[in-house]
mmCIF file of C-alpha atoms in Angstrom:
data_model
loop_
_atom_site.group_PDB
_atom_site.id
_atom_site.type_symbol
_atom_site.label_atom_id
_atom_site.label_comp_id
_atom_site.label_asym_id
_atom_site.label_seq_id
_atom_site.Cartn_x
_atom_site.Cartn_y
_atom_site.Cartn_z
ATOM 1 C CA MET A 1 -28.899 -160.408 -48.685
ATOM 2 C CA ILE A 2 -31.296 -157.846 -47.130
ATOM 3 C CA THR A 3 -34.795 -159.238 -46.368
ATOM 4 C CA CYS A 4 -37.697 -156.885 -47.163
ATOM 5 C CA ILE A 5 -41.395 -156.659 -47.283
ATOM 6 C CA ILE A 6 -43.870 -154.318 -48.979
ATOM 7 C CA VAL A 7 -46.761 -152.788 -47.089
ATOM 8 C CA GLU A 8 -48.801 -151.079 -49.938
ATOM 9 C CA ASP A 9 -52.508 -151.187 -50.788
ATOM 10 C CA GLN A 10 -52.321 -150.127 -54.320
ATOM 11 C CA ALA A 11 -51.576 -152.768 -56.892
ATOM 12 C CA PRO A 12 -49.704 -150.656 -59.437
ATOM 13 C CA ALA A 13 -47.415 -149.439 -56.739
ATOM 14 C CA GLN A 14 -46.782 -152.842 -55.522
ATOM 15 C CA LYS A 15 -45.888 -153.895 -59.007
ATOM 16 C CA ILE A 16 -43.372 -151.054 -59.358
ATOM 17 C CA LEU A 17 -41.673 -151.967 -56.029
ATOM 18 C CA LYS A 18 -41.620 -155.783 -56.837
ATOM 19 C CA ASN A 19 -39.982 -155.005 -60.225
ATOM 20 C CA TYR A 20 -37.302 -152.708 -58.554
ATOM 21 C CA ILE A 21 -36.624 -155.218 -55.758
ATOM 22 C CA GLN A 22 -36.269 -157.907 -58.421
ATOM 23 C CA LYS A 23 -33.754 -155.817 -60.224
ATOM 24 C CA THR A 24 -31.416 -155.412 -57.140
ATOM 25 C CA ASP A 25 -29.286 -158.488 -56.116
ATOM 26 C CA GLN A 26 -28.954 -157.370 -52.453
ATOM 27 C CA LEU A 27 -32.751 -157.632 -51.734
ATOM 28 C CA SER A 28 -34.935 -160.462 -51.070
ATOM 29 C CA LEU A 29 -38.542 -159.904 -51.033
ATOM 30 C CA LEU A 30 -40.210 -161.957 -48.172
ATOM 31 C CA ASN A 31 -43.834 -160.893 -48.646
ATOM 32 C CA THR A 32 -46.344 -158.186 -49.776
ATOM 33 C CA PHE A 33 -49.224 -156.878 -47.745
ATOM 34 C CA SER A 34 -52.051 -154.544 -48.499
ATOM 35 C CA ASP A 35 -52.645 -153.560 -44.893
ATOM 36 C CA ALA A 36 -50.556 -152.955 -41.763
ATOM 37 C CA ILE A 37 -52.262 -155.410 -39.501
ATOM 38 C CA GLU A 38 -51.191 -158.404 -41.682
ATOM 39 C CA ALA A 39 -47.762 -156.961 -41.975
ATOM 40 C CA LYS A 40 -47.540 -156.606 -38.236
ATOM 41 C CA GLU A 41 -48.290 -160.112 -37.566
ATOM 42 C CA PHE A 42 -45.664 -161.153 -40.010
ATOM 43 C CA ILE A 43 -42.935 -158.890 -38.673
ATOM 44 C CA GLU A 44 -43.607 -160.253 -35.080
ATOM 45 C CA GLU A 45 -42.924 -163.878 -36.342
ATOM 46 C CA HIS A 46 -40.296 -163.291 -39.032
ATOM 47 C CA PRO A 47 -36.885 -161.372 -39.054
ATOM 48 C CA VAL A 48 -37.179 -158.500 -41.652
ATOM 49 C CA ASP A 49 -34.381 -155.995 -42.386
ATOM 50 C CA LEU A 50 -36.367 -153.515 -44.401
ATOM 51 C CA MET A 51 -39.947 -152.380 -45.100
ATOM 52 C CA PHE A 52 -41.244 -150.383 -47.860
ATOM 53 C CA LEU A 53 -44.212 -148.663 -46.201
ATOM 54 C CA ASP A 54 -47.077 -146.592 -47.678
ATOM 55 C CA ILE A 55 -48.610 -143.963 -45.281
ATOM 56 C CA ASN A 56 -52.227 -144.108 -46.417
ATOM 57 C CA LEU A 57 -53.359 -147.508 -45.754
ATOM 58 C CA PRO A 58 -56.689 -148.985 -44.964
ATOM 59 C CA GLN A 59 -57.575 -149.704 -41.139
ATOM 60 C CA LEU A 60 -54.264 -148.633 -39.789
ATOM 61 C CA SER A 61 -52.153 -145.782 -41.196
ATOM 62 C CA GLY A 62 -48.405 -146.220 -41.778
ATOM 63 C CA ILE A 63 -47.535 -143.859 -39.028
ATOM 64 C CA GLU A 64 -49.884 -145.450 -36.661
ATOM 65 C CA PHE A 65 -48.392 -148.793 -37.655
ATOM 66 C CA LEU A 66 -44.843 -147.409 -36.978
ATOM 67 C CA LYS A 67 -45.915 -146.336 -33.514
ATOM 68 C CA SER A 68 -47.367 -149.756 -32.654
ATOM 69 C CA LEU A 69 -44.202 -151.734 -33.499
ATOM 70 C CA LYS A 70 -41.898 -152.581 -30.599
ATOM 71 C CA ASN A 71 -39.025 -153.636 -32.910
ATOM 72 C CA SER A 72 -39.297 -152.170 -36.325
ATOM 73 C CA PRO A 73 -37.108 -152.953 -39.208
ATOM 74 C CA LEU A 74 -35.477 -150.020 -41.225
ATOM 75 C CA VAL A 75 -38.368 -148.327 -43.099
ATOM 76 C CA ILE A 76 -38.539 -146.558 -46.515
ATOM 77 C CA LEU A 77 -41.644 -144.732 -46.880
ATOM 78 C CA THR A 78 -43.307 -144.742 -50.401
ATOM 79 C CA THR A 79 -46.243 -142.225 -50.586
ATOM 80 C CA ALA A 80 -47.753 -139.431 -52.686
ATOM 81 C CA PHE A 81 -47.816 -137.143 -49.841
ATOM 82 C CA SER A 82 -45.000 -135.482 -47.982
ATOM 83 C CA ASP A 83 -47.019 -134.261 -44.980
ATOM 84 C CA TYR A 84 -45.787 -136.756 -42.565
ATOM 85 C CA ALA A 85 -41.895 -136.533 -43.477
ATOM 86 C CA LEU A 86 -40.652 -134.827 -40.400
ATOM 87 C CA GLU A 87 -42.910 -136.789 -38.005
ATOM 88 C CA SER A 88 -41.795 -140.314 -39.531
ATOM 89 C CA TYR A 89 -38.090 -139.746 -38.949
ATOM 90 C CA GLN A 90 -38.407 -140.240 -35.218
ATOM 91 C CA TYR A 91 -39.049 -143.874 -36.101
ATOM 92 C CA ARG A 92 -36.645 -146.239 -37.951
ATOM 93 C CA VAL A 93 -37.337 -144.353 -41.303
ATOM 94 C CA ILE A 94 -34.211 -143.995 -43.267
ATOM 95 C CA ASP A 95 -35.642 -142.387 -46.475
ATOM 96 C CA TYR A 96 -38.875 -141.088 -48.009
ATOM 97 C CA LEU A 97 -39.794 -141.820 -51.572
ATOM 98 C CA LEU A 98 -42.389 -139.472 -53.049
ATOM 99 C CA LYS A 99 -44.514 -141.238 -55.785
ATOM 100 C CA PRO A 100 -43.786 -141.672 -58.638
ATOM 101 C CA PHE A 101 -39.944 -142.362 -57.994
ATOM 102 C CA SER A 102 -37.438 -143.672 -60.416
ATOM 103 C CA TYR A 103 -35.189 -146.707 -59.977
ATOM 104 C CA ASP A 104 -32.275 -144.280 -59.771
ATOM 105 C CA ARG A 105 -33.878 -142.699 -56.706
ATOM 106 C CA PHE A 106 -34.932 -146.155 -55.334
ATOM 107 C CA ILE A 107 -31.261 -147.247 -55.404
ATOM 108 C CA LEU A 108 -30.144 -144.199 -53.366
ATOM 109 C CA SER A 109 -32.480 -145.465 -50.653
ATOM 110 C CA ILE A 110 -31.055 -148.976 -50.787
ATOM 111 C CA ASN A 111 -27.568 -147.731 -50.466
ATOM 112 C CA LYS A 112 -28.504 -146.205 -47.202
ATOM 113 C CA ALA A 113 -29.938 -149.324 -45.956
ATOM 114 C CA LEU A 114 -26.881 -151.244 -46.959
ATOM 115 C CA SER A 115 -24.745 -148.755 -45.019
ATOM 116 C CA LEU A 116 -26.943 -148.808 -41.951
ATOM 117 C CA LEU A 117 -27.248 -152.644 -41.773
ATOM 118 C CA ASN A 118 -23.358 -152.927 -42.329
ATOM 119 C CA TYR A 119 -23.957 -154.900 -45.311
ATOM 120 C CA SER A 120 -20.256 -155.601 -45.979
ATOM 121 C CA SER A 121 -18.586 -158.608 -47.501
ATOM 122 C CA HIS A 122 -16.102 -159.275 -50.209
ATOM 123 C CA ASN A 123 -18.956 -159.268 -52.835
ATOM 124 C CA GLU A 124 -20.506 -155.938 -51.602
ATOM 125 C CA VAL A 125 -21.764 -153.914 -54.387
ATOM 126 C CA ILE A 126 -22.712 -150.299 -54.933
ATOM 127 C CA PHE A 127 -25.088 -148.761 -57.572
ATOM 128 C CA ILE A 128 -24.028 -145.596 -59.209
ATOM 129 C CA LYS A 129 -25.586 -143.293 -61.862
ATOM 130 C CA SER A 130 -23.134 -142.924 -64.791
ATOM 131 C CA ARG A 131 -24.477 -140.663 -67.494
ATOM 132 C CA ASN A 132 -27.836 -142.248 -68.229
ATOM 133 C CA ASP A 133 -27.137 -145.610 -66.899
ATOM 134 C CA ILE A 134 -27.494 -147.279 -63.411
ATOM 135 C CA ILE A 135 -24.431 -149.357 -62.950
ATOM 136 C CA LYS A 136 -23.695 -152.115 -60.320
ATOM 137 C CA ILE A 137 -20.044 -152.419 -59.240
ATOM 138 C CA LYS A 138 -18.371 -154.575 -56.687
ATOM 139 C CA HIS A 139 -16.423 -152.934 -54.081
ATOM 140 C CA GLN A 140 -13.515 -155.418 -54.749
ATOM 141 C CA ASP A 141 -13.381 -154.337 -58.266
ATOM 142 C CA ILE A 142 -12.566 -150.740 -57.458
ATOM 143 C CA PHE A 143 -9.012 -149.666 -57.385
ATOM 144 C CA TYR A 144 -9.493 -146.006 -56.576
ATOM 145 C CA ILE A 145 -11.708 -143.052 -56.980
ATOM 146 C CA LYS A 146 -10.503 -139.722 -58.273
ATOM 147 C CA SER A 147 -12.165 -136.343 -57.851
ATOM 148 C CA ASP A 148 -12.440 -133.981 -60.723
ATOM 149 C CA VAL A 149 -14.061 -130.461 -60.956
ATOM 150 C CA ASP A 150 -17.747 -131.595 -61.383
ATOM 151 C CA TYR A 151 -17.529 -135.343 -60.992
ATOM 152 C CA THR A 152 -15.603 -138.351 -59.808
ATOM 153 C CA GLU A 153 -13.903 -141.105 -61.771
ATOM 154 C CA ILE A 154 -14.207 -144.675 -60.532
ATOM 155 C CA PHE A 155 -11.206 -146.829 -61.823
ATOM 156 C CA THR A 156 -12.228 -150.498 -61.777
ATOM 157 C CA THR A 157 -10.796 -153.659 -62.970
ATOM 158 C CA SER A 158 -12.859 -153.429 -66.118
ATOM 159 C CA LYS A 159 -13.175 -149.806 -66.936
ATOM 160 C CA LYS A 160 -13.420 -146.236 -65.852
ATOM 161 C CA TYR A 161 -16.668 -144.840 -64.847
ATOM 162 C CA LEU A 162 -17.995 -141.209 -64.339
ATOM 163 C CA SER A 163 -20.193 -140.469 -61.519
ATOM 164 C CA SER A 164 -21.760 -137.231 -60.160
ATOM 165 C CA SER A 165 -21.215 -138.140 -56.522
ATOM 166 C CA SER A 166 -18.535 -136.348 -54.653
ATOM 167 C CA LEU A 167 -15.690 -137.855 -52.716
ATOM 168 C CA LYS A 168 -17.476 -137.007 -49.503
ATOM 169 C CA GLU A 169 -20.548 -138.900 -50.682
ATOM 170 C CA TRP A 170 -18.308 -141.829 -51.668
ATOM 171 C CA ASN A 171 -16.805 -141.804 -48.231
ATOM 172 C CA HIS A 172 -20.197 -142.423 -46.817
ATOM 173 C CA LYS A 173 -21.252 -145.078 -49.445
ATOM 174 C CA LEU A 174 -18.078 -147.261 -49.193
ATOM 175 C CA ASP A 175 -17.019 -149.547 -46.342
ATOM 176 C CA ASN A 176 -13.739 -149.597 -44.203
ATOM 177 C CA THR A 177 -11.716 -151.352 -46.989
ATOM 178 C CA PHE A 178 -11.545 -147.788 -48.631
ATOM 179 C CA CYS A 179 -9.601 -144.814 -47.341
ATOM 180 C CA GLN A 180 -9.287 -141.301 -48.553
ATOM 181 C CA VAL A 181 -5.346 -140.683 -48.829
ATOM 182 C CA HIS A 182 -5.533 -137.378 -50.690
ATOM 183 C CA ARG A 183 -7.953 -134.541 -51.176
ATOM 184 C CA SER A 184 -8.575 -135.814 -54.739
ATOM 185 C CA TYR A 185 -8.243 -139.649 -54.115
ATOM 186 C CA ILE A 186 -10.039 -142.510 -52.380
ATOM 187 C CA VAL A 187 -8.211 -145.877 -52.582
ATOM 188 C CA ASN A 188 -9.147 -149.565 -51.957
ATOM 189 C CA LEU A 189 -6.901 -150.977 -49.379
ATOM 190 C CA GLU A 190 -7.514 -154.531 -50.856
ATOM 191 C CA HIS A 191 -5.381 -153.536 -53.836
ATOM 192 C CA LEU A 192 -2.536 -151.890 -51.876
ATOM 193 C CA LEU A 193 0.958 -153.317 -52.767
ATOM 194 C CA LYS A 194 3.078 -150.838 -50.910
ATOM 195 C CA ILE A 195 3.526 -147.411 -49.520
ATOM 196 C CA SER A 196 6.715 -145.710 -50.644
ATOM 197 C CA GLN A 197 7.852 -142.045 -50.212
ATOM 198 C CA ASN A 198 4.363 -140.607 -49.524
ATOM 199 C CA LYS A 199 2.851 -142.590 -52.360
ATOM 200 C CA VAL A 200 0.397 -145.499 -52.568
ATOM 201 C CA HIS A 201 1.374 -148.239 -55.040
ATOM 202 C CA LEU A 202 -1.870 -150.284 -56.164
ATOM 203 C CA SER A 203 -2.102 -153.648 -57.696
ATOM 204 C CA ASN A 204 -3.057 -152.059 -61.097
ATOM 205 C CA LYS A 205 0.287 -150.424 -61.049
ATOM 206 C CA GLU A 206 -1.014 -146.909 -60.481
ATOM 207 C CA VAL A 207 0.797 -144.615 -57.972
ATOM 208 C CA ILE A 208 -1.371 -142.372 -55.905
ATOM 209 C CA PRO A 209 -0.012 -139.381 -53.771
ATOM 210 C CA ILE A 210 -0.708 -139.233 -50.091
ATOM 211 C CA GLY A 211 -1.778 -135.782 -48.826
ATOM 212 C CA ARG A 212 -0.268 -134.428 -45.664
ATOM 213 C CA ALA A 213 -3.703 -133.940 -44.011
ATOM 214 C CA TYR A 214 -4.682 -137.619 -44.651
ATOM 215 C CA LYS A 215 -1.379 -139.322 -43.993
ATOM 216 C CA LYS A 216 -1.839 -139.928 -40.072
ATOM 217 C CA GLU A 217 -5.359 -141.465 -40.503
ATOM 218 C CA PHE A 218 -4.267 -143.608 -43.542
ATOM 219 C CA MET A 219 -1.235 -145.085 -41.831
ATOM 220 C CA GLU A 220 -3.207 -145.930 -38.881
ATOM 221 C CA LYS A 221 -5.746 -147.758 -40.954
ATOM 222 C CA CYS A 222 -2.949 -149.839 -42.629
ATOM 223 C CA ASN A 223 -1.242 -150.872 -39.247
#
């Protein structure tokens, strides 16, 4: 579970963030603050993984707040202004959410945080946009991912999903239990049964080809 706080002085914005956090299983909201001074005192006394931070705050701006922190958590900026985007990335800012932002966009930021915090376990999940839905999928439930012309297909224990993410993007999202074995395929090594004649046999009885360019890295990962 990723612990997080909200530093935001506008009640409507606080409400939206709280709602998004509540909908996301991997997040645990510790506290909400309307100004940076109270938030700083809290961070100094409590371990916090992630902070949702507005820039325009009373007393101390978000940027000044970041400059004052010795050990900052990861930061996702939430603001109506993009003026400080470049300056902010010299701190532990991992993403910049420009208000108003959707839950879909929010989840992209959370996926970055999950990756950077090495949030990996048997029950790790990923959120994807499939058509008009945001879908939560456990890593362990994915057999393999196949690239098509304009989208990728995610084959799971329950059904197949379509996603607009490329294989390259999936490689960044997924942990080390996944490996690209072909220019069109990523497989979940947890479902690997055997390797035979340059083919991967998975537990769902699918047989995936191993591309020559990917074979060495794949075999090293399996040893």
